[in-house]
PDB file of C-alpha atoms in Angstrom:
ATOM      1  CA  GLY A   1      20.486 -21.781  -0.477  1.00  0.00           C
ATOM      2  CA  GLN A   2      22.136 -21.543   2.889  1.00  0.00           C
ATOM      3  CA  GLN A   3      25.808 -22.340   3.115  1.00  0.00           C
ATOM      4  CA  LEU A   4      28.049 -23.265   5.978  1.00  0.00           C
ATOM      5  CA  ASN A   5      31.755 -22.596   6.034  1.00  0.00           C
ATOM      6  CA  GLN A   6      33.476 -25.167   8.173  1.00  0.00           C
ATOM      7  CA  SER A   7      37.116 -24.721   9.085  1.00  0.00           C
ATOM      8  CA  PRO A   8      39.708 -25.895   9.143  1.00  0.00           C
ATOM      9  CA  GLN A   9      39.305 -28.412   6.347  1.00  0.00           C
ATOM     10  CA  SER A  10      41.858 -30.707   7.984  1.00  0.00           C
ATOM     11  CA  MET A  11      44.013 -30.848  11.081  1.00  0.00           C
ATOM     12  CA  PHE A  12      47.085 -32.860  11.966  1.00  0.00           C
ATOM     13  CA  ILE A  13      47.787 -32.789  15.684  1.00  0.00           C
ATOM     14  CA  GLN A  14      49.786 -34.603  18.308  1.00  0.00           C
ATOM     15  CA  GLU A  15      48.054 -36.826  20.819  1.00  0.00           C
ATOM     16  CA  GLY A  16      47.221 -34.831  23.917  1.00  0.00           C
ATOM     17  CA  GLU A  17      46.707 -31.530  22.117  1.00  0.00           C
ATOM     18  CA  ASP A  18      43.461 -29.609  22.138  1.00  0.00           C
ATOM     19  CA  VAL A  19      41.471 -29.135  18.923  1.00  0.00           C
ATOM     20  CA  SER A  20      39.147 -26.370  17.842  1.00  0.00           C
ATOM     21  CA  MET A  21      36.968 -26.198  14.740  1.00  0.00           C
ATOM     22  CA  ASN A  22      34.097 -23.944  13.761  1.00  0.00           C
ATOM     23  CA  CYS A  23      31.269 -23.330  11.371  1.00  0.00           C
ATOM     24  CA  THR A  24      30.051 -19.962  10.202  1.00  0.00           C
ATOM     25  CA  SER A  25      27.201 -18.858   8.017  1.00  0.00           C
ATOM     26  CA  SER A  26      25.595 -15.717   6.708  1.00  0.00           C
ATOM     27  CA  SER A  27      22.241 -17.241   7.686  1.00  0.00           C
ATOM     28  CA  ILE A  28      20.670 -17.698  11.084  1.00  0.00           C
ATOM     29  CA  PHE A  29      20.071 -21.184  12.417  1.00  0.00           C
ATOM     30  CA  ASN A  30      17.911 -22.304  15.319  1.00  0.00           C
ATOM     31  CA  THR A  31      19.739 -25.522  16.073  1.00  0.00           C
ATOM     32  CA  TRP A  32      23.313 -26.657  15.607  1.00  0.00           C
ATOM     33  CA  LEU A  33      24.378 -30.280  15.653  1.00  0.00           C
ATOM     34  CA  TRP A  34      27.886 -31.722  15.577  1.00  0.00           C
ATOM     35  CA  TYR A  35      28.584 -35.175  14.143  1.00  0.00           C
ATOM     36  CA  LYS A  36      31.634 -37.424  13.837  1.00  0.00           C
ATOM     37  CA  GLN A  37      32.117 -39.884  10.996  1.00  0.00           C
ATOM     38  CA  ASP A  38      34.573 -42.765  11.162  1.00  0.00           C
ATOM     39  CA  PRO A  39      35.867 -44.177   7.851  1.00  0.00           C
ATOM     40  CA  GLY A  40      33.270 -46.338   6.130  1.00  0.00           C
ATOM     41  CA  GLU A  41      30.597 -45.544   8.709  1.00  0.00           C
ATOM     42  CA  GLY A  42      27.666 -43.183   9.018  1.00  0.00           C
ATOM     43  CA  PRO A  43      27.963 -39.992  11.091  1.00  0.00           C
ATOM     44  CA  VAL A  44      27.265 -40.218  14.798  1.00  0.00           C
ATOM     45  CA  LEU A  45      25.639 -37.374  16.699  1.00  0.00           C
ATOM     46  CA  LEU A  46      28.013 -35.826  19.276  1.00  0.00           C
ATOM     47  CA  ILE A  47      26.353 -32.688  20.588  1.00  0.00           C
ATOM     48  CA  ALA A  48      23.108 -30.801  19.959  1.00  0.00           C
ATOM     49  CA  LEU A  49      22.729 -27.065  20.653  1.00  0.00           C
ATOM     50  CA  TYR A  50      19.341 -25.363  20.781  1.00  0.00           C
ATOM     51  CA  LYS A  51      19.816 -21.850  22.157  1.00  0.00           C
ATOM     52  CA  ALA A  52      22.051 -18.950  21.212  1.00  0.00           C
ATOM     53  CA  GLY A  53      24.964 -18.763  23.621  1.00  0.00           C
ATOM     54  CA  GLU A  54      24.450 -22.348  24.820  1.00  0.00           C
ATOM     55  CA  LEU A  55      27.618 -24.165  25.835  1.00  0.00           C
ATOM     56  CA  THR A  56      27.340 -27.954  26.055  1.00  0.00           C
ATOM     57  CA  SER A  57      29.879 -30.626  26.915  1.00  0.00           C
ATOM     58  CA  ASN A  58      30.044 -34.331  26.172  1.00  0.00           C
ATOM     59  CA  GLY A  59      33.122 -35.781  27.843  1.00  0.00           C
ATOM     60  CA  ARG A  60      36.184 -34.123  26.297  1.00  0.00           C
ATOM     61  CA  LEU A  61      34.014 -32.381  23.712  1.00  0.00           C
ATOM     62  CA  THR A  62      32.581 -28.905  24.180  1.00  0.00           C
ATOM     63  CA  ALA A  63      30.433 -27.066  21.670  1.00  0.00           C
ATOM     64  CA  GLN A  64      28.898 -23.613  21.679  1.00  0.00           C
ATOM     65  CA  PHE A  65      26.025 -22.028  19.803  1.00  0.00           C
ATOM     66  CA  GLY A  66      27.185 -18.566  18.755  1.00  0.00           C
ATOM     67  CA  ILE A  67      25.333 -15.610  20.183  1.00  0.00           C
ATOM     68  CA  THR A  68      24.548 -14.302  16.688  1.00  0.00           C
ATOM     69  CA  ARG A  69      23.093 -17.725  15.779  1.00  0.00           C
ATOM     70  CA  LYS A  70      25.288 -17.729  12.696  1.00  0.00           C
ATOM     71  CA  ASP A  71      28.145 -19.784  14.042  1.00  0.00           C
ATOM     72  CA  SER A  72      29.150 -22.654  16.271  1.00  0.00           C
ATOM     73  CA  PHE A  73      32.397 -24.173  17.432  1.00  0.00           C
ATOM     74  CA  LEU A  74      33.540 -27.546  18.678  1.00  0.00           C
ATOM     75  CA  ASN A  75      36.507 -28.098  20.965  1.00  0.00           C
ATOM     76  CA  ILE A  76      38.144 -31.416  21.771  1.00  0.00           C
ATOM     77  CA  SER A  77      40.466 -31.446  24.744  1.00  0.00           C
ATOM     78  CA  ALA A  78      43.420 -33.790  25.263  1.00  0.00           C
ATOM     79  CA  SER A  79      42.988 -35.578  21.937  1.00  0.00           C
ATOM     80  CA  ILE A  80      43.492 -39.330  21.683  1.00  0.00           C
ATOM     81  CA  PRO A  81      44.024 -41.533  18.606  1.00  0.00           C
ATOM     82  CA  SER A  82      40.373 -42.621  18.466  1.00  0.00           C
ATOM     83  CA  ASP A  83      39.351 -38.992  17.898  1.00  0.00           C
ATOM     84  CA  VAL A  84      40.487 -39.479  14.301  1.00  0.00           C
ATOM     85  CA  GLY A  85      37.669 -38.976  11.820  1.00  0.00           C
ATOM     86  CA  ILE A  86      35.646 -36.361  10.001  1.00  0.00           C
ATOM     87  CA  TYR A  87      33.657 -33.881  12.062  1.00  0.00           C
ATOM     88  CA  PHE A  88      30.591 -32.244  10.547  1.00  0.00           C
ATOM     89  CA  CYS A  89      28.527 -29.347  11.768  1.00  0.00           C
ATOM     90  CA  ALA A  90      24.901 -29.019  10.720  1.00  0.00           C
ATOM     91  CA  GLY A  91      22.672 -25.988  11.074  1.00  0.00           C
ATOM     92  CA  TYR A  92      18.901 -26.320  11.186  1.00  0.00           C
ATOM     93  CA  THR A  93      16.263 -23.712  10.462  1.00  0.00           C
ATOM     94  CA  ASN A  94      12.921 -23.478  12.222  1.00  0.00           C
ATOM     95  CA  ALA A  95      11.378 -25.431   9.364  1.00  0.00           C
ATOM     96  CA  GLY A  96      13.747 -28.304  10.043  1.00  0.00           C
ATOM     97  CA  LYS A  97      15.792 -27.740   6.909  1.00  0.00           C
ATOM     98  CA  SER A  98      19.395 -28.767   7.516  1.00  0.00           C
ATOM     99  CA  THR A  99      22.639 -27.606   5.980  1.00  0.00           C
ATOM    100  CA  PHE A 100      25.848 -29.560   6.562  1.00  0.00           C
ATOM    101  CA  GLY A 101      29.366 -28.202   6.586  1.00  0.00           C
ATOM    102  CA  ASP A 102      32.021 -29.776   4.377  1.00  0.00           C
ATOM    103  CA  GLY A 103      33.678 -31.442   7.343  1.00  0.00           C
ATOM    104  CA  THR A 104      36.952 -31.187   9.252  1.00  0.00           C
ATOM    105  CA  THR A 105      39.240 -34.194   8.888  1.00  0.00           C
ATOM    106  CA  LEU A 106      41.174 -34.787  12.084  1.00  0.00           C
ATOM    107  CA  THR A 107      44.377 -36.822  12.218  1.00  0.00           C
ATOM    108  CA  VAL A 108      45.955 -37.525  15.599  1.00  0.00           C
ATOM    109  CA  LYS A 109      49.570 -38.617  15.719  1.00  0.00           C
ATOM    110  CA  PRO A 110      50.446 -40.817  18.681  1.00  0.00           C
TER     111      PRO A 110
ATOM    112  CA  GLY B   1      18.294 -45.739  21.587  1.00  0.00           C
ATOM    113  CA  ALA B   2      17.970 -44.012  18.187  1.00  0.00           C
ATOM    114  CA  VAL B   3      19.491 -46.781  16.095  1.00  0.00           C
ATOM    115  CA  VAL B   4      19.250 -46.768  12.318  1.00  0.00           C
ATOM    116  CA  SER B   5      20.223 -49.761  10.246  1.00  0.00           C
ATOM    117  CA  GLN B   6      20.950 -50.080   6.550  1.00  0.00           C
ATOM    118  CA  HIS B   7      20.997 -53.119   4.353  1.00  0.00           C
ATOM    119  CA  PRO B   8      23.047 -54.168   2.557  1.00  0.00           C
ATOM    120  CA  SER B   9      26.266 -52.662   3.910  1.00  0.00           C
ATOM    121  CA  TRP B  10      27.883 -53.146   0.530  1.00  0.00           C
ATOM    122  CA  VAL B  11      26.736 -54.308  -2.883  1.00  0.00           C
ATOM    123  CA  ILE B  12      28.315 -54.878  -6.256  1.00  0.00           C
ATOM    124  CA  CYS B  13      26.059 -54.898  -9.276  1.00  0.00           C
ATOM    125  CA  LYS B  14      26.376 -54.915 -13.028  1.00  0.00           C
ATOM    126  CA  SER B  15      25.699 -51.877 -15.144  1.00  0.00           C
ATOM    127  CA  GLY B  16      22.042 -51.669 -16.164  1.00  0.00           C
ATOM    128  CA  THR B  17      20.646 -53.524 -13.169  1.00  0.00           C
ATOM    129  CA  SER B  18      18.707 -52.048 -10.255  1.00  0.00           C
ATOM    130  CA  VAL B  19      19.694 -52.088  -6.599  1.00  0.00           C
ATOM    131  CA  LYS B  20      17.515 -51.567  -3.551  1.00  0.00           C
ATOM    132  CA  ILE B  21      18.881 -50.235  -0.263  1.00  0.00           C
ATOM    133  CA  GLU B  22      16.824 -50.441   2.924  1.00  0.00           C
ATOM    134  CA  CYS B  23      16.923 -48.056   5.846  1.00  0.00           C
ATOM    135  CA  ARG B  24      15.224 -48.925   9.113  1.00  0.00           C
ATOM    136  CA  SER B  25      14.776 -47.078  12.367  1.00  0.00           C
ATOM    137  CA  LEU B  26      15.007 -49.812  14.970  1.00  0.00           C
ATOM    138  CA  ASP B  27      13.759 -48.215  18.161  1.00  0.00           C
ATOM    139  CA  PHE B  28      11.831 -45.128  17.160  1.00  0.00           C
ATOM    140  CA  GLN B  29       9.311 -43.999  14.606  1.00  0.00           C
ATOM    141  CA  ALA B  30      10.922 -41.997  11.840  1.00  0.00           C
ATOM    142  CA  THR B  31       8.536 -39.335  10.630  1.00  0.00           C
ATOM    143  CA  THR B  32      11.195 -38.093   8.234  1.00  0.00           C
ATOM    144  CA  MET B  33      13.992 -39.942   6.501  1.00  0.00           C
ATOM    145  CA  PHE B  34      16.833 -38.538   4.458  1.00  0.00           C
ATOM    146  CA  TRP B  35      19.058 -40.067   1.806  1.00  0.00           C
ATOM    147  CA  TYR B  36      22.601 -38.817   1.277  1.00  0.00           C
ATOM    148  CA  ARG B  37      25.363 -39.624  -1.126  1.00  0.00           C
ATOM    149  CA  GLN B  38      29.008 -39.237  -0.208  1.00  0.00           C
ATOM    150  CA  PHE B  39      32.065 -39.371  -2.426  1.00  0.00           C
ATOM    151  CA  PRO B  40      35.488 -40.156  -0.936  1.00  0.00           C
ATOM    152  CA  LYS B  41      36.830 -37.376   1.295  1.00  0.00           C
ATOM    153  CA  GLN B  42      33.771 -35.223   0.572  1.00  0.00           C
ATOM    154  CA  SER B  43      30.815 -33.992   2.528  1.00  0.00           C
ATOM    155  CA  LEU B  44      27.325 -35.407   2.659  1.00  0.00           C
ATOM    156  CA  MET B  45      25.201 -34.535  -0.344  1.00  0.00           C
ATOM    157  CA  LEU B  46      21.488 -34.593   0.417  1.00  0.00           C
ATOM    158  CA  MET B  47      19.603 -36.436  -2.314  1.00  0.00           C
ATOM    159  CA  ALA B  48      16.047 -36.420  -1.003  1.00  0.00           C
ATOM    160  CA  THR B  49      13.813 -36.064   2.019  1.00  0.00           C
ATOM    161  CA  SER B  50      10.823 -38.271   2.596  1.00  0.00           C
ATOM    162  CA  ASN B  51       7.967 -38.151   5.057  1.00  0.00           C
ATOM    163  CA  GLU B  52       6.067 -41.316   5.857  1.00  0.00           C
ATOM    164  CA  GLY B  53       3.257 -41.875   3.411  1.00  0.00           C
ATOM    165  CA  SER B  54       4.232 -38.970   1.158  1.00  0.00           C
ATOM    166  CA  LYS B  55       6.243 -38.630  -2.001  1.00  0.00           C
ATOM    167  CA  ALA B  56       9.889 -37.814  -1.503  1.00  0.00           C
ATOM    168  CA  THR B  57      11.198 -34.312  -2.095  1.00  0.00           C
ATOM    169  CA  TYR B  58      14.291 -34.454  -4.256  1.00  0.00           C
ATOM    170  CA  GLU B  59      17.140 -31.972  -4.218  1.00  0.00           C
ATOM    171  CA  GLN B  60      17.958 -30.078  -7.366  1.00  0.00           C
ATOM    172  CA  GLY B  61      19.921 -32.171  -9.821  1.00  0.00           C
ATOM    173  CA  VAL B  62      18.856 -35.532  -8.394  1.00  0.00           C
ATOM    174  CA  GLU B  63      16.901 -37.609 -10.904  1.00  0.00           C
ATOM    175  CA  LYS B  64      13.743 -38.883  -9.233  1.00  0.00           C
ATOM    176  CA  ASP B  65      13.213 -41.554 -11.885  1.00  0.00           C
ATOM    177  CA  LYS B  66      16.677 -42.929 -11.295  1.00  0.00           C
ATOM    178  CA  PHE B  67      16.698 -42.809  -7.514  1.00  0.00           C
ATOM    179  CA  LEU B  68      13.329 -44.132  -6.384  1.00  0.00           C
ATOM    180  CA  ILE B  69      12.519 -43.511  -2.746  1.00  0.00           C
ATOM    181  CA  ASN B  70       9.719 -45.140  -0.838  1.00  0.00           C
ATOM    182  CA  HIS B  71       8.858 -44.351   2.776  1.00  0.00           C
ATOM    183  CA  ALA B  72       5.964 -46.707   3.261  1.00  0.00           C
ATOM    184  CA  SER B  73       6.082 -47.038   7.027  1.00  0.00           C
ATOM    185  CA  LEU B  74       7.364 -45.151  10.049  1.00  0.00           C
ATOM    186  CA  THR B  75      10.329 -47.486  10.331  1.00  0.00           C
ATOM    187  CA  LEU B  76      11.330 -48.239   6.764  1.00  0.00           C
ATOM    188  CA  SER B  77      12.497 -46.281   3.762  1.00  0.00           C
ATOM    189  CA  THR B  78      14.015 -47.723   0.604  1.00  0.00           C
ATOM    190  CA  LEU B  79      16.219 -46.237  -2.077  1.00  0.00           C
ATOM    191  CA  THR B  80      16.267 -48.020  -5.429  1.00  0.00           C
ATOM    192  CA  VAL B  81      18.983 -47.093  -7.881  1.00  0.00           C
ATOM    193  CA  THR B  82      17.529 -47.989 -11.267  1.00  0.00           C
ATOM    194  CA  SER B  83      19.544 -48.874 -14.358  1.00  0.00           C
ATOM    195  CA  ALA B  84      22.760 -48.354 -12.429  1.00  0.00           C
ATOM    196  CA  HIS B  85      25.857 -47.005 -14.139  1.00  0.00           C
ATOM    197  CA  PRO B  86      29.454 -46.946 -12.896  1.00  0.00           C
ATOM    198  CA  GLU B  87      29.106 -43.249 -12.046  1.00  0.00           C
ATOM    199  CA  ASP B  88      26.413 -44.207  -9.517  1.00  0.00           C
ATOM    200  CA  SER B  89      29.090 -45.974  -7.483  1.00  0.00           C
ATOM    201  CA  SER B  90      29.210 -44.195  -4.161  1.00  0.00           C
ATOM    202  CA  PHE B  91      28.570 -44.409  -0.439  1.00  0.00           C
ATOM    203  CA  TYR B  92      24.850 -43.986   0.281  1.00  0.00           C
ATOM    204  CA  ILE B  93      23.781 -43.051   3.792  1.00  0.00           C
ATOM    205  CA  CYS B  94      20.294 -42.705   5.183  1.00  0.00           C
ATOM    206  CA  SER B  95      19.259 -40.856   8.291  1.00  0.00           C
ATOM    207  CA  ALA B  96      16.051 -40.708  10.234  1.00  0.00           C
ATOM    208  CA  ARG B  97      14.405 -38.175  12.456  1.00  0.00           C
ATOM    209  CA  ASP B  98      11.847 -38.723  15.156  1.00  0.00           C
ATOM    210  CA  GLY B  99       9.662 -35.639  14.998  1.00  0.00           C
ATOM    211  CA  ARG B 100       9.317 -35.643  18.766  1.00  0.00           C
ATOM    212  CA  LEU B 101      13.062 -35.160  19.227  1.00  0.00           C
ATOM    213  CA  ARG B 102      13.460 -31.713  17.680  1.00  0.00           C
ATOM    214  CA  TYR B 103      15.869 -31.887  14.770  1.00  0.00           C
ATOM    215  CA  GLU B 104      18.350 -34.616  15.652  1.00  0.00           C
ATOM    216  CA  GLN B 105      19.077 -36.879  12.708  1.00  0.00           C
ATOM    217  CA  TYR B 106      20.383 -40.383  13.337  1.00  0.00           C
ATOM    218  CA  PHE B 107      22.416 -41.894  10.557  1.00  0.00           C
ATOM    219  CA  GLY B 108      22.642 -45.435   9.310  1.00  0.00           C
ATOM    220  CA  PRO B 109      26.031 -47.086   8.785  1.00  0.00           C
ATOM    221  CA  GLY B 110      25.938 -46.506   5.032  1.00  0.00           C
ATOM    222  CA  THR B 111      25.879 -48.718   1.946  1.00  0.00           C
ATOM    223  CA  ARG B 112      28.853 -48.938  -0.397  1.00  0.00           C
ATOM    224  CA  LEU B 113      27.558 -49.393  -3.970  1.00  0.00           C
ATOM    225  CA  THR B 114      29.941 -50.442  -6.711  1.00  0.00           C
ATOM    226  CA  VAL B 115      28.621 -50.695 -10.269  1.00  0.00           C
ATOM    227  CA  THR B 116      30.788 -52.639 -12.670  1.00  0.00           C
TER     228      THR B 116
END
């Protein structure tokens, strides 16, 4: 099956720093979604990307759909303590089949 | 919009009993619903996909007779863990997709199951 490599696995940063994480695959996807999961909660959709090369922002979050359609990245600018959580990427094929990354655990030190 | 609820949020049951978890899409019609299992500090493991009115499609290694999924309406899917064992203790999360909204999946808040 398709696999996604999400990195880094975890990040420990200082409040105010920028964060970057990415997902790569050997397979092509037609849609990339980025989610955030708080402890004990379900994931919440952050950003959806539908076209290769697309760059989309949601507040301090920016995500891009790689031009090869095999990767995507998520940036968080000027991190704050409430950014703490696990971030997941998910790639979707044309048939709607999804593959989730293993997640990036973000810790923000005040 | 796009709210998914789950009930109960947590449940403790005795080994050998069955537990039913409900997943509802509150403000949209969910043509497809998904059930995931998540262990602490791990990713989401897809258990099964169900389309309204059809039998669920289970992922490899997931016992369909143990994890019964019913998607009887466009707003409700249920997962029943039958003859629960302690190793079934986990965080179960459902998600729902409105077929008109491309591929976005909206997740419920999860159900913490503890089997004693």
